[in-house]
PDB file of C-alpha atoms and ligand atoms in Angstrom:
ATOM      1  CA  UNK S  98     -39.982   4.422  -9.438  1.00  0.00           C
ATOM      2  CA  UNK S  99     -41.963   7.734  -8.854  1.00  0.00           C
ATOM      3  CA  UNK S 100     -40.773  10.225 -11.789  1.00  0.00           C
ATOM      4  CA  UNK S 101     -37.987  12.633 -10.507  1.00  0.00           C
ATOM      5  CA  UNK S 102     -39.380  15.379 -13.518  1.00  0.00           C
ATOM      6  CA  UNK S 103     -42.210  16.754 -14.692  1.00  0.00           C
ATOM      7  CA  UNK S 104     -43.056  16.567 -18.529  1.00  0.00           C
ATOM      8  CA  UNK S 105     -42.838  20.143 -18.947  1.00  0.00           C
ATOM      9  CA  UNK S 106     -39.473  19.598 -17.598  1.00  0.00           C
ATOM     10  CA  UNK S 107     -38.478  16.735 -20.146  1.00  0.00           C
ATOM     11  CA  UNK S 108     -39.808  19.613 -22.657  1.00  0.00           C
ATOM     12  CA  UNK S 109     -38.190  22.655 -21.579  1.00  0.00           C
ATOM     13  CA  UNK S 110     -34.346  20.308 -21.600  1.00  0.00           C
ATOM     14  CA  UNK S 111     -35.366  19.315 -25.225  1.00  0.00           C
ATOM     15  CA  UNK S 112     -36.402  23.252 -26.218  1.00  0.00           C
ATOM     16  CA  UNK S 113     -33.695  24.987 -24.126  1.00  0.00           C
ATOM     17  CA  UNK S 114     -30.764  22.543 -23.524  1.00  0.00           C
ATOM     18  CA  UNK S 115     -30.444  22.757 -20.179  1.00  0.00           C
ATOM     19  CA  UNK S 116     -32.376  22.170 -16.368  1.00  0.00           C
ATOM     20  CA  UNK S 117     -31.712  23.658 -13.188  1.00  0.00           C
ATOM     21  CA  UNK S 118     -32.983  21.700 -10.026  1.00  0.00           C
ATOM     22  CA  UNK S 119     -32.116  23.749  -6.740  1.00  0.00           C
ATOM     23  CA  UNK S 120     -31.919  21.530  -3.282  1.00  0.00           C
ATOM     24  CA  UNK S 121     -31.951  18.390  -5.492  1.00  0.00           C
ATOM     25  CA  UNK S 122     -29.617  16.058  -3.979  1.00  0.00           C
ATOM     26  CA  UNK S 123     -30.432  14.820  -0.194  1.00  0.00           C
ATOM     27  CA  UNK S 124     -28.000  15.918   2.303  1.00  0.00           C
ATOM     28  CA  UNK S 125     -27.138  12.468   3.487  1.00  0.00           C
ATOM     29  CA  UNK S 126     -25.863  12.031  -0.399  1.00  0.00           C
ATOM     30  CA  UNK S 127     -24.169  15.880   0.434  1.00  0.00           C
ATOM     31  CA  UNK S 128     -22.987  14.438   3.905  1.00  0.00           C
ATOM     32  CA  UNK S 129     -21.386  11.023   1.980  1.00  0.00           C
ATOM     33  CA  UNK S 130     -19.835  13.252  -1.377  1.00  0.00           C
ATOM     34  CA  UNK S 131     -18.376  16.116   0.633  1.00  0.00           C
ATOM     35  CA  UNK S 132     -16.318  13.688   2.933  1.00  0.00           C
ATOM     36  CA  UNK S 133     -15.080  11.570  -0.114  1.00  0.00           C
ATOM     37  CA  UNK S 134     -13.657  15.204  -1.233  1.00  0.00           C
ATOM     38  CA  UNK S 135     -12.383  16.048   1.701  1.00  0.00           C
ATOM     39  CA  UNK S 136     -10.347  13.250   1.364  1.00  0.00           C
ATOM     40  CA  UNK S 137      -8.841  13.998  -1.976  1.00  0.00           C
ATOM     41  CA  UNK S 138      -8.207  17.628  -0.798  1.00  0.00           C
ATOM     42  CA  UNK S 139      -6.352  16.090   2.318  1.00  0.00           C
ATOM     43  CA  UNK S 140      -4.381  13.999   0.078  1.00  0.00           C
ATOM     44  CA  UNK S 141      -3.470  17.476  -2.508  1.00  0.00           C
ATOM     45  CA  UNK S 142      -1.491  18.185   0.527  1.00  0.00           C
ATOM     46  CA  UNK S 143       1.963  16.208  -0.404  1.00  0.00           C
ATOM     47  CA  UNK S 144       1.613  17.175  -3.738  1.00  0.00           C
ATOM     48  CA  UNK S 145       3.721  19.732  -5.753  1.00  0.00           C
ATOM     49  CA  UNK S 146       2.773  19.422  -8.958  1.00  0.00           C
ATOM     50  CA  UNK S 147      -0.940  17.970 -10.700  1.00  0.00           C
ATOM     51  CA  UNK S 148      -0.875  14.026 -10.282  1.00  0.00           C
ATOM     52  CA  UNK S 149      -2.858  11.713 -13.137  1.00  0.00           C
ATOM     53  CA  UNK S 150      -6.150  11.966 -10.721  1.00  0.00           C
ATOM     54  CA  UNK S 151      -5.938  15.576  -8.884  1.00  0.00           C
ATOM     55  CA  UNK S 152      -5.055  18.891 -10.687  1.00  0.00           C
ATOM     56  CA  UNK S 153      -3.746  21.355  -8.274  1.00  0.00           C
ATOM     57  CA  UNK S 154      -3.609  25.396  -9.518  1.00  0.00           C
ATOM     58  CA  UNK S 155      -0.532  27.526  -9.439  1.00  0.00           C
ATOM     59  CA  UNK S 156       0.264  29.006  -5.888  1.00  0.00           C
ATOM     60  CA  UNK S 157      -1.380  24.888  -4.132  1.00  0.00           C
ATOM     61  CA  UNK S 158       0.275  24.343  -1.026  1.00  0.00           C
ATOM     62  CA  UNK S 159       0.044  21.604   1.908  1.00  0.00           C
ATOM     63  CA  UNK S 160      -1.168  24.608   4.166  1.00  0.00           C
ATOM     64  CA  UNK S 161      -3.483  26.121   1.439  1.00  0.00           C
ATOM     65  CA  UNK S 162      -4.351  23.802  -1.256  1.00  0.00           C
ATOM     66  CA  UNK S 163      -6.244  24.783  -4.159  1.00  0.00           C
ATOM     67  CA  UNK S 164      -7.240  22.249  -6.338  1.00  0.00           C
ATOM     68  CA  UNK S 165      -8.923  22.878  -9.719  1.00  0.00           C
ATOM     69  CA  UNK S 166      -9.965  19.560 -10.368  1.00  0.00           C
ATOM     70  CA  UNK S 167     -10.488  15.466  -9.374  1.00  0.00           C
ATOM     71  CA  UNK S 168     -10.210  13.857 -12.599  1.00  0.00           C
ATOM     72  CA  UNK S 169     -12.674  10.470 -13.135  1.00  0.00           C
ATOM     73  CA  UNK S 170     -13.653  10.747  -9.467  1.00  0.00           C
ATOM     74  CA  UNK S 171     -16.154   7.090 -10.110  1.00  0.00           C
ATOM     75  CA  UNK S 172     -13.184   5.467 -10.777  1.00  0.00           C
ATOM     76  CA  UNK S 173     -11.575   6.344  -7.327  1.00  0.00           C
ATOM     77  CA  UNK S 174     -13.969   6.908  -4.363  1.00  0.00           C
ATOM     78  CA  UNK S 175     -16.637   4.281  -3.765  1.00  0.00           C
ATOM     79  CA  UNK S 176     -18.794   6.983  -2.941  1.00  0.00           C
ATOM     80  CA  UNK S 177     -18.872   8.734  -6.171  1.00  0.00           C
ATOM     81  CA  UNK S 178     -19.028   5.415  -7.742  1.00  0.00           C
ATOM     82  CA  UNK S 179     -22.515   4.282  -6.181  1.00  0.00           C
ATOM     83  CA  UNK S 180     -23.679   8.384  -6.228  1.00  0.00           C
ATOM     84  CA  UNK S 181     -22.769   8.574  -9.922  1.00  0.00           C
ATOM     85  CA  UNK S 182     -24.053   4.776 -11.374  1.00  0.00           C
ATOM     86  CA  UNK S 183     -26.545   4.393  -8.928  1.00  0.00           C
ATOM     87  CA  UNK S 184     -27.890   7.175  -7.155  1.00  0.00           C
ATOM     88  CA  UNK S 185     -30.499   9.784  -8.003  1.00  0.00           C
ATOM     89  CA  UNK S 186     -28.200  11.427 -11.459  1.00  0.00           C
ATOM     90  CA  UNK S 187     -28.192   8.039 -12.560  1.00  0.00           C
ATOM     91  CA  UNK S 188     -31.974   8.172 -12.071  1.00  0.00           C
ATOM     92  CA  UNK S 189     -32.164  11.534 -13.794  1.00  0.00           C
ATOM     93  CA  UNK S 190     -30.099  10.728 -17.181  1.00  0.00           C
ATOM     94  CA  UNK S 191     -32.340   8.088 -17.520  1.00  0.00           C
ATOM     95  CA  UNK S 192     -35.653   9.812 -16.878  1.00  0.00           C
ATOM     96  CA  UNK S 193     -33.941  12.783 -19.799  1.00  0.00           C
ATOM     97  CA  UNK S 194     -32.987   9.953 -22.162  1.00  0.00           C
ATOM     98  CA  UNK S 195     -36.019   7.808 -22.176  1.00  0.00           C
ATOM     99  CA  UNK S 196     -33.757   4.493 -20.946  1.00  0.00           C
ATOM    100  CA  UNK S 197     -30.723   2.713 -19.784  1.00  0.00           C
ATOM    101  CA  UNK S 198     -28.144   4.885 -20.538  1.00  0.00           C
ATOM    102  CA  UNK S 199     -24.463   4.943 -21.232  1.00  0.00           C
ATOM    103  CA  UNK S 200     -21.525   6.202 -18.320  1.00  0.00           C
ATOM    104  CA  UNK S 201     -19.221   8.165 -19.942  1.00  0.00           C
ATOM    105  CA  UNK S 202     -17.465  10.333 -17.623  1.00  0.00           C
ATOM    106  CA  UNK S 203     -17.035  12.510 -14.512  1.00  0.00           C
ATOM    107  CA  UNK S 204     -15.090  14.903 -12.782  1.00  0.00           C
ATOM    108  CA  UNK S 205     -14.895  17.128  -9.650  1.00  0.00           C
ATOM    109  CA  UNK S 206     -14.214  21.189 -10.593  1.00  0.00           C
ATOM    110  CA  UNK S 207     -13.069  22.708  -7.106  1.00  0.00           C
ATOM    111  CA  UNK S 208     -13.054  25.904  -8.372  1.00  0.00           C
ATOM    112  CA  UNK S 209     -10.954  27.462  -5.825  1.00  0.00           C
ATOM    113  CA  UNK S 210     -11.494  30.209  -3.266  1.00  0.00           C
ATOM    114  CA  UNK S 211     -10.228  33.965  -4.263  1.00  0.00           C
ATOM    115  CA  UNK S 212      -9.743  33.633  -7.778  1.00  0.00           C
ATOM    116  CA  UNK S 213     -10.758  30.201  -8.832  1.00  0.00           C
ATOM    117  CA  UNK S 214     -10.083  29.784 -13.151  1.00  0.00           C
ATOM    118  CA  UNK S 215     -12.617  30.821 -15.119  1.00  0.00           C
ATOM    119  CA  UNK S 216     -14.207  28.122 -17.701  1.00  0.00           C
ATOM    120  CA  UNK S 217     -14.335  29.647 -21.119  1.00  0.00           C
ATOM    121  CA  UNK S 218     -16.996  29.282 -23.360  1.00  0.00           C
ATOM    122  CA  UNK S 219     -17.199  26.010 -25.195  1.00  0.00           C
ATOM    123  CA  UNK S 220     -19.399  22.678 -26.210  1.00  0.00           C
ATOM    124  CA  UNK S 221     -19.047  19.569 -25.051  1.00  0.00           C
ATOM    125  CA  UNK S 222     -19.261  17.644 -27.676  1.00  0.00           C
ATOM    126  CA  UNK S 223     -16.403  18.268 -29.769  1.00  0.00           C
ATOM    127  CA  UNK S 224     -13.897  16.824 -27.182  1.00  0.00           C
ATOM    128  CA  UNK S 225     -15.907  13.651 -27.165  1.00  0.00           C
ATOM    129  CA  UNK S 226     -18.064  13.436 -30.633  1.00  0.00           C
ATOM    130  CA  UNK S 227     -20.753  10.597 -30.265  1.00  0.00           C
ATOM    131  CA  UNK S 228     -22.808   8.866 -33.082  1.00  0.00           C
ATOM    132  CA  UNK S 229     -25.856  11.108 -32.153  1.00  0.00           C
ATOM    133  CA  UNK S 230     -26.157  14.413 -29.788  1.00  0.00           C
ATOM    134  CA  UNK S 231     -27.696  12.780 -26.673  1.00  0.00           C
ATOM    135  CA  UNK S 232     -25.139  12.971 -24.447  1.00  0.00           C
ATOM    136  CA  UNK S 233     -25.511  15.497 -20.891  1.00  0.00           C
ATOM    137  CA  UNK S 234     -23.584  16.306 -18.241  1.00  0.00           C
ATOM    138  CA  UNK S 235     -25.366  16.444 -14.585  1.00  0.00           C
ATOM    139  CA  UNK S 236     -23.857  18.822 -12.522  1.00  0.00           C
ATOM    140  CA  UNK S 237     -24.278  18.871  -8.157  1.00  0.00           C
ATOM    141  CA  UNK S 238     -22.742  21.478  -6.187  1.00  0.00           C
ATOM    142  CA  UNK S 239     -21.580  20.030  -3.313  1.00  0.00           C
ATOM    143  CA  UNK S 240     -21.442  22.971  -1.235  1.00  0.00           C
ATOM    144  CA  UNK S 241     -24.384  26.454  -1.758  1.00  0.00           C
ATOM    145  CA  UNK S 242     -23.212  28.178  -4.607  1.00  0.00           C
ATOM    146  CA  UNK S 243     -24.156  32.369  -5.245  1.00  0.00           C
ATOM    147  CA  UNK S 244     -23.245  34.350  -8.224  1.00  0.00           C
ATOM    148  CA  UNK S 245     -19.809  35.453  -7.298  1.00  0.00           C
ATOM    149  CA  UNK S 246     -18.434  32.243  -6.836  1.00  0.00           C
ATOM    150  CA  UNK S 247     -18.492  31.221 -10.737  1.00  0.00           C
ATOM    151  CA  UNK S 248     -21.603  28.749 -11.288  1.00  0.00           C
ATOM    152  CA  UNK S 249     -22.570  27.129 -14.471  1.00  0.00           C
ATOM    153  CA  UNK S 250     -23.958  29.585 -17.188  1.00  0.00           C
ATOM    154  CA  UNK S 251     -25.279  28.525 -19.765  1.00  0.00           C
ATOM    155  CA  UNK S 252     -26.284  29.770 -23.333  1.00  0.00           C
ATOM    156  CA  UNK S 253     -30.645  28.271 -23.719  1.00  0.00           C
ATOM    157  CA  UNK S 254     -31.434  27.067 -27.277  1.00  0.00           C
ATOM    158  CA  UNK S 255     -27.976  27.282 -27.945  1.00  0.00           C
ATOM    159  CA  UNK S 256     -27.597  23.778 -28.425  1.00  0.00           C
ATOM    160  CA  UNK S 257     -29.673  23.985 -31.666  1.00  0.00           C
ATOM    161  CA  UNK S 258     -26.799  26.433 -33.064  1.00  0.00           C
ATOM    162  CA  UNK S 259     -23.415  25.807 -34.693  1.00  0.00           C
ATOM    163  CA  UNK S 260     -21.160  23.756 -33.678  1.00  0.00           C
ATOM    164  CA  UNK S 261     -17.848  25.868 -33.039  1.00  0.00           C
ATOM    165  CA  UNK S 262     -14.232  25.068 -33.444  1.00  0.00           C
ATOM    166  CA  UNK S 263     -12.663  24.841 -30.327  1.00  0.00           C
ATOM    167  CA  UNK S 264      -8.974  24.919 -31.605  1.00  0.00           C
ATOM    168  CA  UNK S 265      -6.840  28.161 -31.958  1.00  0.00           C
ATOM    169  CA  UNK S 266      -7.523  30.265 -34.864  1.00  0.00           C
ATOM    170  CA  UNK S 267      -5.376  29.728 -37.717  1.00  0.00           C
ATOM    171  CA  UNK S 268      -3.396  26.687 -35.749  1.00  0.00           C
ATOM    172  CA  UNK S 269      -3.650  23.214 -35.341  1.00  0.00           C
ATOM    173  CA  UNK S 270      -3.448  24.182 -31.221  1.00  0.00           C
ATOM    174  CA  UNK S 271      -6.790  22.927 -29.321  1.00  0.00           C
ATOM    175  CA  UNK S 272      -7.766  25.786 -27.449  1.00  0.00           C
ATOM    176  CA  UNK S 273     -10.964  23.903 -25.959  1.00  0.00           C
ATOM    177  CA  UNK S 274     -12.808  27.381 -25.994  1.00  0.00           C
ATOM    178  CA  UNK S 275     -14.362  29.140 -28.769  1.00  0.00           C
ATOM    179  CA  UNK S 276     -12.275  31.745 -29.973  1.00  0.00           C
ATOM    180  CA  UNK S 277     -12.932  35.630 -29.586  1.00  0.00           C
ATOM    181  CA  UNK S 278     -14.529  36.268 -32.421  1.00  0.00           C
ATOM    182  CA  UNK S 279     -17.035  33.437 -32.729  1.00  0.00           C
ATOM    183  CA  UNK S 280     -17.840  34.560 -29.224  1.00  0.00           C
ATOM    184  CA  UNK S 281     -18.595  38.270 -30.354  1.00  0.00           C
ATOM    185  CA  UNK S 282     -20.433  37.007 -33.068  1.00  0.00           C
ATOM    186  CA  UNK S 283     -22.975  35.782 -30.460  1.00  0.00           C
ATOM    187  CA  UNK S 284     -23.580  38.740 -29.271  1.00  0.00           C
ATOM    188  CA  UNK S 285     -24.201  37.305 -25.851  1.00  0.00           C
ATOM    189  CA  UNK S 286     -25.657  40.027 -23.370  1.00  0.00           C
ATOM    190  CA  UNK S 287     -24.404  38.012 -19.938  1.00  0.00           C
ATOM    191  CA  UNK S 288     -27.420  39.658 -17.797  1.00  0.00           C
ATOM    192  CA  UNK S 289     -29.927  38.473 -20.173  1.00  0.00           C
ATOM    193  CA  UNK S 290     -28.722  36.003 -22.820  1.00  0.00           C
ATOM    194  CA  UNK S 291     -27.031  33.835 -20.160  1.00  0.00           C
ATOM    195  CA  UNK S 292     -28.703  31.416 -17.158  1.00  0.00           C
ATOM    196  CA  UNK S 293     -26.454  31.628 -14.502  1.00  0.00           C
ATOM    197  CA  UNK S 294     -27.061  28.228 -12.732  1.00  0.00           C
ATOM    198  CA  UNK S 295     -26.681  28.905  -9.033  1.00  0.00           C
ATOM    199  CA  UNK S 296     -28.196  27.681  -5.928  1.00  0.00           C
ATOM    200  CA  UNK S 297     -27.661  25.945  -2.385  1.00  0.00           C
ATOM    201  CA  UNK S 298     -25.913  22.980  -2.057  1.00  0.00           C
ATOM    202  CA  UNK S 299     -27.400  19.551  -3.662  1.00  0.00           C
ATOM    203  CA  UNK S 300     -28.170  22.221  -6.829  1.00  0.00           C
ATOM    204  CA  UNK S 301     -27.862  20.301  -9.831  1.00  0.00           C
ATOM    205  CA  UNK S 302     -27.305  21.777 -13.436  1.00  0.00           C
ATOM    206  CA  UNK S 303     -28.025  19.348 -16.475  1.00  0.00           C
ATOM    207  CA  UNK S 304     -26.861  20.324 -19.993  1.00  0.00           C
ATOM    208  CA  UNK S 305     -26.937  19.061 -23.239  1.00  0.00           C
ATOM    209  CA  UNK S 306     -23.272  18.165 -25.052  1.00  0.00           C
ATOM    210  CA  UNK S 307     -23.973  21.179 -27.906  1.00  0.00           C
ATOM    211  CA  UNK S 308     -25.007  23.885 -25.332  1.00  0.00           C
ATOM    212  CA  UNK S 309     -22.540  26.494 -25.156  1.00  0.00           C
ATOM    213  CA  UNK S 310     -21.565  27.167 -21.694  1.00  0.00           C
ATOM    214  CA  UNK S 311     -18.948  28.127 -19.219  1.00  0.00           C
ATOM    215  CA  UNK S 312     -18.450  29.844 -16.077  1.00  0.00           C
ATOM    216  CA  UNK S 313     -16.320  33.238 -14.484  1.00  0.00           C
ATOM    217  CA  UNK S 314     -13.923  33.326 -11.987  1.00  0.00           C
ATOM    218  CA  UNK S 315     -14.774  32.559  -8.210  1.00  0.00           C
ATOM    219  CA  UNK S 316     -14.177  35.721  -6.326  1.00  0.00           C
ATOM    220  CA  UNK S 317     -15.745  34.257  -3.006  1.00  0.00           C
ATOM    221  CA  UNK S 318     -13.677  33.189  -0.348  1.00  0.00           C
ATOM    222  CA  UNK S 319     -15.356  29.850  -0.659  1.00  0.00           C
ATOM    223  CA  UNK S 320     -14.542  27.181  -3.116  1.00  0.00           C
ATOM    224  CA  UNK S 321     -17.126  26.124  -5.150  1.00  0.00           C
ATOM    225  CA  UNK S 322     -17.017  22.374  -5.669  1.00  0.00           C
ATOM    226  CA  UNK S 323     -19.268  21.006  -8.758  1.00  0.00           C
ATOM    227  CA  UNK S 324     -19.584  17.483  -9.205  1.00  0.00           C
ATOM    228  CA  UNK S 325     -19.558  16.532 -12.968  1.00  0.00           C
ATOM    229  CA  UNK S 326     -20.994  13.156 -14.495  1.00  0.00           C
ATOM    230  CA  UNK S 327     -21.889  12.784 -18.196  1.00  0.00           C
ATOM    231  CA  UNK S 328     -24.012  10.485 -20.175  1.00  0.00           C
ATOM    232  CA  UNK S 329     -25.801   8.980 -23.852  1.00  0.00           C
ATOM    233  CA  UNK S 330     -28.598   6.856 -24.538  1.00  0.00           C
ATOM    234  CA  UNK S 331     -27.474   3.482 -24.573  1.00  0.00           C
ATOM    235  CA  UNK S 332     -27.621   3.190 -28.428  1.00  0.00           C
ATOM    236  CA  UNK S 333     -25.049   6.871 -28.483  1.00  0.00           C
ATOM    237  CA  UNK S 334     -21.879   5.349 -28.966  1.00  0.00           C
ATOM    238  CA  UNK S 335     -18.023   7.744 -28.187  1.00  0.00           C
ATOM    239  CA  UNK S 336     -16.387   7.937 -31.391  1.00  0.00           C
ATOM    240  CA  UNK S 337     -12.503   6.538 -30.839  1.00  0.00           C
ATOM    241  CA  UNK S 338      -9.907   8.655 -31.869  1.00  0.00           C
ATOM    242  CA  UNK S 339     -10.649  12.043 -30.474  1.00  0.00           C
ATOM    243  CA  UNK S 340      -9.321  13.376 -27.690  1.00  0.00           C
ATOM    244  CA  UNK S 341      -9.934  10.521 -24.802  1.00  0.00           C
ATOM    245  CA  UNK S 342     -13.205   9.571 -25.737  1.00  0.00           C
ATOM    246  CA  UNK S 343     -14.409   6.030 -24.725  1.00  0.00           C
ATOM    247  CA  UNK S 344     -10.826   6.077 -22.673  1.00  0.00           C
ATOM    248  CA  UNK S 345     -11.289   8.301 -19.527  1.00  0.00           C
ATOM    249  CA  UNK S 346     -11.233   5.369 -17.403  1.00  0.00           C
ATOM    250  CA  UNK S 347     -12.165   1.670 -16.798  1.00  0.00           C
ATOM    251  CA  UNK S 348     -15.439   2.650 -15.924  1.00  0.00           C
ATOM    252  CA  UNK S 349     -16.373   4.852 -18.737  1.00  0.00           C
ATOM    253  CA  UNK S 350     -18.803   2.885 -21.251  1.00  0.00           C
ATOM    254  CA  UNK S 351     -21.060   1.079 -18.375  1.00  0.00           C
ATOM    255  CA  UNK S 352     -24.537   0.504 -19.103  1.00  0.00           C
ATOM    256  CA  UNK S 353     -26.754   1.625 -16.197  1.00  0.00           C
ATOM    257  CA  UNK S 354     -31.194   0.511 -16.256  1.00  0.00           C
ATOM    258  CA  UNK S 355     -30.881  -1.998 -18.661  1.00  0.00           C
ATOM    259  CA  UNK S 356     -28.415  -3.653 -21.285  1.00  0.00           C
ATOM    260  CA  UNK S 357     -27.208  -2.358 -24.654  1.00  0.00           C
ATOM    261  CA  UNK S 358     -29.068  -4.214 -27.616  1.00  0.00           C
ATOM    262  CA  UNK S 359     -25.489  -3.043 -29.705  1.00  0.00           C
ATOM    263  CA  UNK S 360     -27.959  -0.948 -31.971  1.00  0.00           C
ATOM    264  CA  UNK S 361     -26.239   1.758 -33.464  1.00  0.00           C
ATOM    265  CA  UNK S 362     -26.938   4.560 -36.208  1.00  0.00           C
ATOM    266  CA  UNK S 363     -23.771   5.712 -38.673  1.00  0.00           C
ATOM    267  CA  UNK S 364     -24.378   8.349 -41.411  1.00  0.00           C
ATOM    268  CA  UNK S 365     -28.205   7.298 -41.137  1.00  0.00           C
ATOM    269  CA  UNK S 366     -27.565   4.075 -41.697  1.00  0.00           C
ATOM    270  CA  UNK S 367     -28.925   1.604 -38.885  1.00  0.00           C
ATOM    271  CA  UNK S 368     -27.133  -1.721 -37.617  1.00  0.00           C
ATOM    272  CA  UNK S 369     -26.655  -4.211 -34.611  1.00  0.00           C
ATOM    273  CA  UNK S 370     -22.962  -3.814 -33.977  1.00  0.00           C
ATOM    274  CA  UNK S 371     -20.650  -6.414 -32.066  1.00  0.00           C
ATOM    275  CA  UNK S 372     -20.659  -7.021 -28.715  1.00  0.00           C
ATOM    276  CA  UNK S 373     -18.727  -5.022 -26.525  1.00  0.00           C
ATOM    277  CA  UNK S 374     -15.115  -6.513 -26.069  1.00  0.00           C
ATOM    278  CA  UNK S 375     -13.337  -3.644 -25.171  1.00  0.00           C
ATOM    279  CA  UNK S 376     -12.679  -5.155 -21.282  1.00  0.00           C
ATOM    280  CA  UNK S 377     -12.597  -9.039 -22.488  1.00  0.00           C
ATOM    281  CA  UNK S 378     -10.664  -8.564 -25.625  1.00  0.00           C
ATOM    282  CA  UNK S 379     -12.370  -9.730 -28.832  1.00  0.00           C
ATOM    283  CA  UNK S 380     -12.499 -13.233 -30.753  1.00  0.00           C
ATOM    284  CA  UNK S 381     -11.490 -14.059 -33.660  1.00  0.00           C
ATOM    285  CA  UNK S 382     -13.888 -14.633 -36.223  1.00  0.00           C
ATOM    286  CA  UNK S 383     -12.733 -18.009 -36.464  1.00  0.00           C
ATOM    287  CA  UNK S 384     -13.537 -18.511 -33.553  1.00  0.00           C
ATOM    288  CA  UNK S 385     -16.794 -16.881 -33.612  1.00  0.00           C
ATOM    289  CA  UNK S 386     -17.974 -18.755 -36.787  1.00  0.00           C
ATOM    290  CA  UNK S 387     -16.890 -22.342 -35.641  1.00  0.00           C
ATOM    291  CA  UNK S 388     -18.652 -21.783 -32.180  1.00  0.00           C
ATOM    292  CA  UNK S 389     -22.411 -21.612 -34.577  1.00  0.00           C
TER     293      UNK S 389
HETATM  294  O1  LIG I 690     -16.864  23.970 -13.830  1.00  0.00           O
HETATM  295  C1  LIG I 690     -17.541  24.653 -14.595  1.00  0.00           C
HETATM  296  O2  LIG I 690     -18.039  25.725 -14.261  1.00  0.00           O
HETATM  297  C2  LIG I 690     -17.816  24.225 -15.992  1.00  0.00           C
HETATM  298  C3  LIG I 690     -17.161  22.936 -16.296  1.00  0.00           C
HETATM  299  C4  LIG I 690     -17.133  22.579 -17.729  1.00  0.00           C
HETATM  300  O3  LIG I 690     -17.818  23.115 -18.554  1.00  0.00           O
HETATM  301  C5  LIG I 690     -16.229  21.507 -18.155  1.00  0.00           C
HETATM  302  O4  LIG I 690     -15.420  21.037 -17.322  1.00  0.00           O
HETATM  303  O5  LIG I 690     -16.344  21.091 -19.330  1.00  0.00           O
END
């Protein structure tokens, strides 16, 4: 397969965090993705409050919906299935991570028209630690994107930095968003500190899981739909326990290139773990000993 990236490219995600590929995606992928949405925006129309899969915003109604987000959209469109395990992002996390690489989630942010919410600033990875920091998140617009409407910003080199705490200061509340004053503390000057990830539709925005990022309110009077998919190297494991990790949906965990060898690094400490019986349910070890 001809390379999708350049190595300077491979070199500027590993210095900066982050890639920006305008006009990326073909528009027959566009043409395909934008009608699977429009089908989950026609169905927002019966419903009155968020459902497990769509999250509708105050004010939604069947005459003027405004969703905020399609929740684990592989796991419910055929579409966004093939797009996000075997189309060109799939291509790209693998090109970035050097391999087959792990599914681990995705999502559809509408980011409504007039006033669409703001995404705070925050990292990934503390709402789904992994046993190393390879995991990114591939973003498309489906639809051309300019700087009122909210895009991506993000925070380059950032990803080297701290790690923050995303809960609510002084409180065992998860805030998901860095609070106030670690925010000040960075000093961020949004014209120059920030890379506001814009462009026309089939844009795509890659970003590592430490990167601190987020995004303002739309103001357009144009939604701006972003396309979300996330991924590790296939020897990055989710660590259970935390928040949904490893549980966003019976596709998340898939190995896409290639198969996992099970190889897995813990406190520095290398090993070949188990197979994965998380869909077939596991053995016993009786059973695994008298079958040798
Ligand atoms: O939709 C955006 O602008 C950012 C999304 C994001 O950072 C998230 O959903 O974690």
């Amino acid at each position: 397969m001809a390379a999708l990236l350049s190595p300077e490219q491979i070199e500027s995600y590993v210095d900066n965090g982050y890639l920006h590929l305008p006009a990326f995606v073909d528009e027959r992928w566009l043409a395909d993705l934008g009608s699977a949405s429009d089908e989950f925006v026609e169905q927002s129309r019966s419903l009155t409050a968020s459902s497990r899969s769509i999250d509708i915003e105050p004010g939604h109604t069947a005459e003027a919906p405004r969703l905020r987000r399609l929740s684990s959209p592989v796991d419910h469109h055929q579409t966004f299935r093939s797009f996000t395990l075997e189309g060109p992002v799939a291509d790209l996390a693998m090109e970035l991570l050097g391999g087959p690489v792990r599914y681990h989630h995705s999502k559809l942010n509408y980011k409504w028209a007039s006033g669409g919410e703001e995404v705070k600033w925050h990292q990934d990875i503390q709402f789904w630690p992994h046993t190393d920091f390879s995991p990114l998140t591939i973003g498309v617009y489906l639809d051309d994107v300019d700087a009122e409407m909210g895009p991506m910003g993000v925070v380059p080199g950032s990803h080297r930095g701290p790690l923050f705490d995303l809960y609510e200061p002084g409180t065992n509340q998860w805030a998901g968003a860095m609070n106030s004053l670690d925010v000040s503390r960075l000093g961020l000057d949004s014209g120059t500190d920030v890379a506001w990830l814009d462009g026309p539709a089939g844009s795509v925005t890659v970003h590592n899981c430490a990167m601190v990022h987020g995004s303002q309110p739309n103001m357009s009077d144009r939604p701006r739909p972003l396309l979300l998919q996330t991924y590790s190297a296939v020897d990055s494991f989710p660590i259970a326990g935390i928040g949904a990790n490893g549980a966003t949906g019976p596709t998340s965990g898939v190995v896409l290139g290639g198969a996992s060898t099970q190889q897995v690094t813990v406190a520095g400490r290398a090993m070949t773990g188990a197979p994965d019986w998380s869909r077939k349910g596991a053995p016993t070890i009786f059973g695994s000993q008298q079958a040798r």
